[in-house]
Amino acid sequence: MRNKQSRIWKAVAGAMLLTGILVSLSGCGDAKAENKEASSAPALQKVRIGGDSAIFSLQFRVAKEQGIFEKNGIDAEISTFSFGIDTLNAVLTDRVDVGEAMDYAALSAISKGDLKVLSLFNSPKATSSKLFARDGISKPEDLVGKKLGVQKGTVNEYIWGKYFETFHIDPKAVTLVPLQSTAEILAAYDRGDIQAAWFGTAFFDKAEKIKGSVALNDQSAINIRTKGFLVAKGSLIKDHPEISTELNKSLAEASQYIIDHPEEAAELAFKELKIPKENALNEIKNQWEFDVRFKQEDYDQLKEIKEWSIANGYIEQDFNLDDKLALDGLKEAFPDKVDIK
């Protein structure tokens, strides 16, 4: 009897052991299949992106926060700089791969090194920047003999130049005081170290509160509307042309997200850039257009600014604008968004 029971238990134990081995082998097969599937997933392309400290860089931040970059094959690392021109200087010194700048600043930077314009991806309205003045200045000619704040190398330098030209002010009759950030310019304006400066929407309320401060003009007075361009290291686009397509697709989707979800985008602007949500929401809804493209009018504006800047000594070295355009990625992503002769 005992021998019979012993044989039964051995048989049961053997069956259990065989089942365990089969389950284990099956599990190994599943794990191998999962590992194979994971290893076959395409690796993300690391791209170092420079963004400024204003709404200008919001599409980058939305694309990162919402996983849009990752969906398009990009592992984005975003660094923050004061102005767009600083992001392009960072590209030139190999601290980042991609940056942003308004038209004049972009042209100034691409004249100096191996940079390529990939697209226009946003544009502030003319009302998004106003000239504020104090100490009794009430009209353009009152600026003569005064100290004016400027961010050297930025589009602000071009705006002053066009303002002087429009209102027939000799640039030698004023003193342009170079300052490093908008906050520094506001502080100098508040102290009276400078008597006039251009401020963006986020600083309107602060500039208005300064004693004796008045808004003279916005950019419409000088027939200017600046445009923001996506710029990358030329060697990056040459070695990895697909990155341009992926970047433009990501920024286009981020643009639509901002349009559809302004409240959430404004929250992100506060989280990432410390722009008060109410100010950010006003800029998103009323002061900026988010649109990834490169049309004939965009090309014509760059060409006009380039020629003006060279003629007036703002850009020292001439260059062929067409050689600085890399639009194949944009054409692949959005064929209808590219229209230049």
Tab-separated table of C-alpha atoms in Angstrom:
chain	number	residue	atom	x	y	z
A	1	MET	CA	0.000	0.000	0.000
A	2	ARG	CA	2.778	2.357	0.986
A	3	ASN	CA	4.646	1.538	-2.222
A	4	LYS	CA	1.531	2.265	-4.257
A	5	GLN	CA	1.010	5.646	-2.505
A	6	SER	CA	4.687	6.473	-3.002
A	7	ARG	CA	4.397	5.787	-6.728
A	8	ILE	CA	1.315	8.013	-6.946
A	9	TRP	CA	3.033	10.939	-5.188
A	10	LYS	CA	6.106	10.584	-7.392
A	11	ALA	CA	3.904	10.695	-10.465
A	12	VAL	CA	2.114	13.834	-9.186
A	13	ALA	CA	5.406	15.511	-8.321
A	14	GLY	CA	6.804	14.703	-11.747
A	15	ALA	CA	3.767	16.164	-13.443
A	16	MET	CA	4.014	19.319	-11.350
A	17	LEU	CA	7.720	19.659	-12.152
A	18	LEU	CA	7.062	19.224	-15.884
A	19	THR	CA	4.295	21.823	-15.769
A	20	GLY	CA	6.611	24.234	-13.977
A	21	ILE	CA	9.313	23.739	-16.578
A	22	LEU	CA	6.855	24.325	-19.419
A	23	VAL	CA	5.473	27.467	-17.761
A	24	SER	CA	9.002	28.714	-17.161
A	25	LEU	CA	9.964	28.079	-20.756
A	26	SER	CA	6.800	29.781	-21.921
A	27	GLY	CA	7.601	32.753	-19.681
A	28	CYS	CA	11.119	32.926	-21.088
A	29	GLY	CA	9.669	32.920	-24.554
A	30	ASP	CA	7.330	35.778	-23.676
A	31	ALA	CA	10.172	37.716	-22.070
A	32	LYS	CA	12.360	37.158	-25.102
A	33	ALA	CA	9.544	38.285	-27.367
A	34	GLU	CA	9.030	41.395	-25.221
A	35	ASN	CA	12.763	42.137	-25.190
A	36	LYS	CA	12.949	41.633	-28.946
A	37	GLU	CA	9.975	43.953	-29.442
A	38	ALA	CA	11.543	46.576	-27.166
A	39	SER	CA	14.917	46.323	-28.860
A	40	SER	CA	13.307	46.725	-32.280
A	41	ALA	CA	11.721	50.086	-31.279
A	42	PRO	CA	13.594	52.953	-32.963
A	43	ALA	CA	15.927	54.890	-30.694
A	44	LEU	CA	15.084	58.528	-30.043
A	45	GLN	CA	17.363	61.135	-31.579
A	46	LYS	CA	18.864	63.434	-28.945
A	47	VAL	CA	18.414	67.116	-29.861
A	48	ARG	CA	19.596	69.978	-27.659
A	49	ILE	CA	17.206	72.900	-28.006
A	50	GLY	CA	17.721	76.497	-26.899
A	51	GLY	CA	14.593	78.437	-25.989
A	52	ASP	CA	14.258	82.031	-24.831
A	53	SER	CA	12.590	83.081	-21.576
A	54	ALA	CA	9.360	84.338	-23.167
A	55	ILE	CA	6.275	83.051	-25.019
A	56	PHE	CA	8.491	82.773	-28.121
A	57	SER	CA	9.714	79.383	-26.853
A	58	LEU	CA	6.312	78.042	-25.741
A	59	GLN	CA	5.934	75.565	-28.616
A	60	PHE	CA	9.190	73.863	-27.597
A	61	ARG	CA	7.967	73.502	-24.043
A	62	VAL	CA	4.509	72.228	-25.000
A	63	ALA	CA	6.040	69.682	-27.387
A	64	LYS	CA	8.246	68.426	-24.560
A	65	GLU	CA	5.556	68.447	-21.853
A	66	GLN	CA	2.928	66.711	-24.010
A	67	GLY	CA	5.262	64.011	-25.323
A	68	ILE	CA	4.984	65.349	-28.877
A	69	PHE	CA	8.743	65.431	-29.440
A	70	GLU	CA	9.077	61.841	-28.248
A	71	LYS	CA	6.211	60.709	-30.490
A	72	ASN	CA	8.121	62.173	-33.435
A	73	GLY	CA	11.370	60.418	-32.521
A	74	ILE	CA	13.094	63.268	-30.665
A	75	ASP	CA	14.631	63.174	-27.210
A	76	ALA	CA	14.539	66.918	-26.572
A	77	GLU	CA	16.759	68.610	-24.005
A	78	ILE	CA	15.667	72.234	-23.568
A	79	SER	CA	17.921	74.954	-22.144
A	80	THR	CA	16.641	78.452	-21.372
A	81	PHE	CA	18.351	81.685	-22.431
A	82	SER	CA	17.387	85.349	-22.082
A	83	PHE	CA	16.745	86.122	-25.763
A	84	GLY	CA	16.471	84.322	-29.079
A	85	ILE	CA	19.872	85.607	-30.210
A	86	ASP	CA	21.399	83.924	-27.160
A	87	THR	CA	20.048	80.573	-28.338
A	88	LEU	CA	21.720	81.029	-31.726
A	89	ASN	CA	24.987	82.070	-30.101
A	90	ALA	CA	24.691	78.813	-28.153
A	91	VAL	CA	24.253	76.909	-31.435
A	92	LEU	CA	27.348	78.617	-32.868
A	93	THR	CA	29.370	77.560	-29.812
A	94	ASP	CA	27.953	73.998	-29.873
A	95	ARG	CA	26.083	74.272	-26.586
A	96	VAL	CA	22.780	73.439	-28.291
A	97	ASP	CA	21.791	72.098	-31.719
A	98	VAL	CA	18.659	74.134	-32.405
A	99	GLY	CA	17.576	77.645	-31.479
A	100	GLU	CA	15.100	80.373	-32.301
A	101	ALA	CA	15.325	84.026	-33.221
A	102	MET	CA	13.322	86.853	-34.684
A	103	ASP	CA	14.148	87.756	-38.268
A	104	TYR	CA	16.832	90.416	-37.714
A	105	ALA	CA	18.620	88.456	-34.983
A	106	ALA	CA	18.430	85.261	-37.037
A	107	LEU	CA	20.024	87.001	-40.014
A	108	SER	CA	22.723	88.514	-37.817
A	109	ALA	CA	23.637	85.072	-36.483
A	110	ILE	CA	23.491	83.105	-39.738
A	111	SER	CA	25.821	85.629	-41.338
A	112	LYS	CA	28.526	84.453	-38.921
A	113	GLY	CA	28.438	80.687	-39.125
A	114	ASP	CA	27.035	77.383	-40.338
A	115	LEU	CA	23.378	77.854	-39.444
A	116	LYS	CA	20.248	76.918	-41.405
A	117	VAL	CA	16.714	78.305	-41.246
A	118	LEU	CA	14.253	75.387	-41.057
A	119	SER	CA	10.929	77.254	-40.910
A	120	LEU	CA	8.975	80.183	-39.577
A	121	PHE	CA	7.074	78.864	-36.581
A	122	ASN	CA	5.445	81.827	-34.859
A	123	SER	CA	4.933	85.557	-35.132
A	124	PRO	CA	4.051	88.218	-32.561
A	125	LYS	CA	1.584	90.890	-33.632
A	126	ALA	CA	2.707	94.510	-34.034
A	127	THR	CA	0.804	95.417	-30.860
A	128	SER	CA	2.845	92.960	-28.796
A	129	SER	CA	5.696	95.462	-28.403
A	130	LYS	CA	5.349	99.101	-27.317
A	131	LEU	CA	7.753	101.988	-26.895
A	132	PHE	CA	7.476	103.472	-23.406
A	133	ALA	CA	9.045	106.812	-22.471
A	134	ARG	CA	9.275	108.977	-19.340
A	135	ASP	CA	10.510	112.359	-18.125
A	136	GLY	CA	8.150	114.404	-20.290
A	137	ILE	CA	8.805	112.615	-23.588
A	138	SER	CA	5.527	112.673	-25.519
A	139	LYS	CA	6.528	112.394	-29.189
A	140	PRO	CA	9.335	110.776	-31.210
A	141	GLU	CA	11.437	113.943	-31.640
A	142	ASP	CA	11.612	114.296	-27.846
A	143	LEU	CA	13.966	111.298	-27.833
A	144	VAL	CA	16.823	113.451	-29.173
A	145	GLY	CA	19.533	113.779	-26.544
A	146	LYS	CA	18.070	110.980	-24.407
A	147	LYS	CA	19.355	107.583	-23.258
A	148	LEU	CA	17.488	104.627	-24.721
A	149	GLY	CA	17.619	101.007	-23.621
A	150	VAL	CA	18.502	98.313	-26.156
A	151	GLN	CA	19.235	94.589	-26.169
A	152	LYS	CA	22.242	94.430	-28.496
A	153	GLY	CA	22.054	91.851	-31.249
A	154	THR	CA	18.329	91.253	-30.789
A	155	VAL	CA	15.480	92.376	-33.030
A	156	ASN	CA	15.158	95.305	-30.620
A	157	GLU	CA	18.246	96.805	-32.253
A	158	TYR	CA	16.585	96.632	-35.678
A	159	ILE	CA	13.331	98.123	-34.328
A	160	TRP	CA	15.218	101.156	-32.973
A	161	GLY	CA	16.980	101.576	-36.304
A	162	LYS	CA	13.686	101.562	-38.226
A	163	TYR	CA	12.140	103.918	-35.674
A	164	PHE	CA	14.922	106.468	-36.156
A	165	GLU	CA	14.571	106.140	-39.919
A	166	THR	CA	10.772	106.507	-39.872
A	167	PHE	CA	10.766	109.597	-37.647
A	168	HIS	CA	13.911	111.186	-39.107
A	169	ILE	CA	15.974	110.961	-35.932
A	170	ASP	CA	19.742	110.984	-36.307
A	171	PRO	CA	21.008	107.848	-34.471
A	172	LYS	CA	24.013	109.923	-33.348
A	173	ALA	CA	21.643	112.319	-31.568
A	174	VAL	CA	20.636	109.650	-29.020
A	175	THR	CA	22.548	107.327	-26.712
A	176	LEU	CA	21.722	103.636	-26.966
A	177	VAL	CA	22.502	101.939	-23.657
A	178	PRO	CA	23.094	98.179	-24.099
A	179	LEU	CA	21.540	96.008	-21.383
A	180	GLN	CA	21.427	92.258	-20.972
A	181	SER	CA	17.772	91.446	-20.283
A	182	THR	CA	14.304	92.953	-20.308
A	183	ALA	CA	14.285	92.882	-16.503
A	184	GLU	CA	17.545	94.863	-16.488
A	185	ILE	CA	16.092	97.366	-18.955
A	186	LEU	CA	12.968	97.756	-16.817
A	187	ALA	CA	15.096	98.374	-13.723
A	188	ALA	CA	17.180	101.006	-15.559
A	189	TYR	CA	13.987	102.624	-16.861
A	190	ASP	CA	12.505	102.674	-13.362
A	191	ARG	CA	15.636	104.354	-11.945
A	192	GLY	CA	15.696	106.917	-14.743
A	193	ASP	CA	19.052	105.702	-16.077
A	194	ILE	CA	17.329	105.433	-19.461
A	195	GLN	CA	14.368	107.477	-20.644
A	196	ALA	CA	12.786	105.124	-23.194
A	197	ALA	CA	12.675	101.437	-24.134
A	198	TRP	CA	10.604	98.875	-26.012
A	199	PHE	CA	8.724	96.363	-23.877
A	200	GLY	CA	6.753	93.239	-24.721
A	201	THR	CA	3.266	92.411	-23.512
A	202	ALA	CA	4.422	90.727	-20.317
A	203	PHE	CA	6.019	94.004	-19.171
A	204	PHE	CA	3.298	96.459	-20.203
A	205	ASP	CA	1.746	96.696	-16.743
A	206	LYS	CA	5.139	97.149	-15.061
A	207	ALA	CA	6.218	99.892	-17.479
A	208	GLU	CA	2.873	101.670	-17.132
A	209	LYS	CA	3.201	101.838	-13.335
A	210	ILE	CA	6.467	103.783	-13.438
A	211	LYS	CA	5.940	107.446	-12.614
A	212	GLY	CA	5.645	109.634	-15.712
A	213	SER	CA	5.724	106.657	-18.083
A	214	VAL	CA	3.662	106.792	-21.279
A	215	ALA	CA	3.323	104.501	-24.296
A	216	LEU	CA	4.338	106.351	-27.453
A	217	ASN	CA	3.933	103.762	-30.207
A	218	ASP	CA	3.754	100.085	-31.048
A	219	GLN	CA	5.509	98.487	-34.019
A	220	SER	CA	2.686	99.359	-36.405
A	221	ALA	CA	3.966	102.969	-36.311
A	222	ILE	CA	7.066	101.819	-38.182
A	223	ASN	CA	5.316	99.218	-40.333
A	224	ILE	CA	7.051	96.279	-38.691
A	225	ARG	CA	5.811	92.891	-37.654
A	226	THR	CA	8.625	90.615	-36.589
A	227	LYS	CA	8.656	86.886	-37.334
A	228	GLY	CA	10.190	84.020	-35.397
A	229	PHE	CA	12.329	81.424	-37.164
A	230	LEU	CA	13.565	77.949	-36.282
A	231	VAL	CA	17.326	77.718	-36.818
A	232	ALA	CA	19.642	74.724	-36.533
A	233	LYS	CA	23.270	73.796	-36.849
A	234	GLY	CA	23.999	73.161	-40.529
A	235	SER	CA	26.026	70.019	-39.848
A	236	LEU	CA	23.163	68.502	-37.842
A	237	ILE	CA	20.723	68.865	-40.725
A	238	LYS	CA	23.301	67.582	-43.202
A	239	ASP	CA	24.002	64.439	-41.128
A	240	HIS	CA	20.411	63.912	-39.930
A	241	PRO	CA	18.029	65.543	-42.435
A	242	GLU	CA	15.056	63.747	-40.868
A	243	ILE	CA	15.391	65.898	-37.746
A	244	SER	CA	14.027	68.921	-39.582
A	245	THR	CA	10.881	67.010	-40.512
A	246	GLU	CA	10.458	65.733	-36.954
A	247	LEU	CA	10.995	69.172	-35.425
A	248	ASN	CA	8.527	70.888	-37.729
A	249	LYS	CA	5.883	68.202	-37.202
A	250	SER	CA	6.326	68.533	-33.441
A	251	LEU	CA	6.089	72.327	-33.448
A	252	ALA	CA	3.021	72.274	-35.688
A	253	GLU	CA	1.245	69.887	-33.310
A	254	ALA	CA	2.336	71.945	-30.322
A	255	SER	CA	0.986	75.059	-32.051
A	256	GLN	CA	-2.421	73.467	-32.450
A	257	TYR	CA	-2.363	72.376	-28.817
A	258	ILE	CA	-1.687	75.961	-27.714
A	259	ILE	CA	-4.565	77.215	-29.856
A	260	ASP	CA	-6.956	74.524	-28.561
A	261	HIS	CA	-5.796	74.616	-24.920
A	262	PRO	CA	-4.712	78.202	-24.102
A	263	GLU	CA	-5.342	77.806	-20.364
A	264	GLU	CA	-3.090	74.754	-20.106
A	265	ALA	CA	-0.431	76.425	-22.258
A	266	ALA	CA	-0.536	79.508	-20.017
A	267	GLU	CA	-0.115	77.270	-16.957
A	268	LEU	CA	2.967	75.751	-18.567
A	269	ALA	CA	4.345	79.219	-19.348
A	270	PHE	CA	4.060	80.046	-15.664
A	271	LYS	CA	5.579	76.723	-14.599
A	272	GLU	CA	8.506	76.881	-17.021
A	273	LEU	CA	9.102	80.622	-17.414
A	274	LYS	CA	7.415	82.241	-14.387
A	275	ILE	CA	5.256	84.385	-16.659
A	276	PRO	CA	2.059	85.196	-14.704
A	277	LYS	CA	-0.732	83.031	-16.099
A	278	GLU	CA	-2.986	86.007	-16.868
A	279	ASN	CA	-0.221	87.714	-18.875
A	280	ALA	CA	0.670	84.491	-20.683
A	281	LEU	CA	-2.980	83.856	-21.537
A	282	ASN	CA	-3.331	87.355	-22.971
A	283	GLU	CA	-0.233	86.871	-25.134
A	284	ILE	CA	-1.394	83.461	-26.360
A	285	LYS	CA	-4.900	84.620	-27.239
A	286	ASN	CA	-4.251	88.155	-28.474
A	287	GLN	CA	-0.600	88.806	-29.293
A	288	TRP	CA	0.899	85.761	-31.022
A	289	GLU	CA	0.181	83.598	-34.050
A	290	PHE	CA	1.518	80.048	-33.972
A	291	ASP	CA	1.933	78.715	-37.510
A	292	VAL	CA	4.715	76.537	-38.925
A	293	ARG	CA	5.425	77.549	-42.543
A	294	PHE	CA	7.780	79.311	-44.948
A	295	LYS	CA	5.951	81.400	-47.531
A	296	GLN	CA	7.112	83.914	-50.127
A	297	GLU	CA	6.198	86.784	-47.801
A	298	ASP	CA	8.469	85.317	-45.101
A	299	TYR	CA	11.337	85.003	-47.544
A	300	ASP	CA	10.766	88.552	-48.797
A	301	GLN	CA	10.834	89.909	-45.238
A	302	LEU	CA	14.121	88.187	-44.464
A	303	LYS	CA	15.624	89.470	-47.704
A	304	GLU	CA	14.458	93.038	-47.076
A	305	ILE	CA	15.801	93.064	-43.516
A	306	LYS	CA	19.103	91.563	-44.657
A	307	GLU	CA	19.592	94.232	-47.310
A	308	TRP	CA	18.601	97.052	-44.926
A	309	SER	CA	20.881	95.745	-42.158
A	310	ILE	CA	23.890	95.478	-44.466
A	311	ALA	CA	23.266	98.916	-45.996
A	312	ASN	CA	23.060	100.478	-42.520
A	313	GLY	CA	26.036	98.659	-41.041
A	314	TYR	CA	24.108	96.412	-38.659
A	315	ILE	CA	25.308	93.258	-40.448
A	316	GLU	CA	28.919	93.546	-41.591
A	317	GLN	CA	29.241	90.613	-43.964
A	318	ASP	CA	26.905	89.948	-46.889
A	319	PHE	CA	25.790	86.379	-47.645
A	320	ASN	CA	23.497	84.446	-49.962
A	321	LEU	CA	20.179	84.009	-48.140
A	322	ASP	CA	19.205	80.992	-50.246
A	323	ASP	CA	22.294	79.143	-49.016
A	324	LYS	CA	21.045	79.549	-45.450
A	325	LEU	CA	17.664	77.905	-46.021
A	326	ALA	CA	17.066	74.191	-45.339
A	327	LEU	CA	13.379	73.721	-46.148
A	328	ASP	CA	13.327	70.092	-47.334
A	329	GLY	CA	12.188	68.835	-43.939
A	330	LEU	CA	9.336	71.328	-43.832
A	331	LYS	CA	8.352	70.423	-47.399
A	332	GLU	CA	8.264	66.731	-46.488
A	333	ALA	CA	6.137	67.379	-43.401
A	334	PHE	CA	3.816	69.998	-44.918
A	335	PRO	CA	4.168	70.450	-48.707
A	336	ASP	CA	1.439	73.103	-48.764
A	337	LYS	CA	3.229	75.192	-46.130
A	338	VAL	CA	6.219	76.015	-48.341
A	339	ASP	CA	5.731	78.521	-51.141
A	340	ILE	CA	8.749	80.451	-52.391
A	341	LYS	CA	9.831	81.236	-55.937
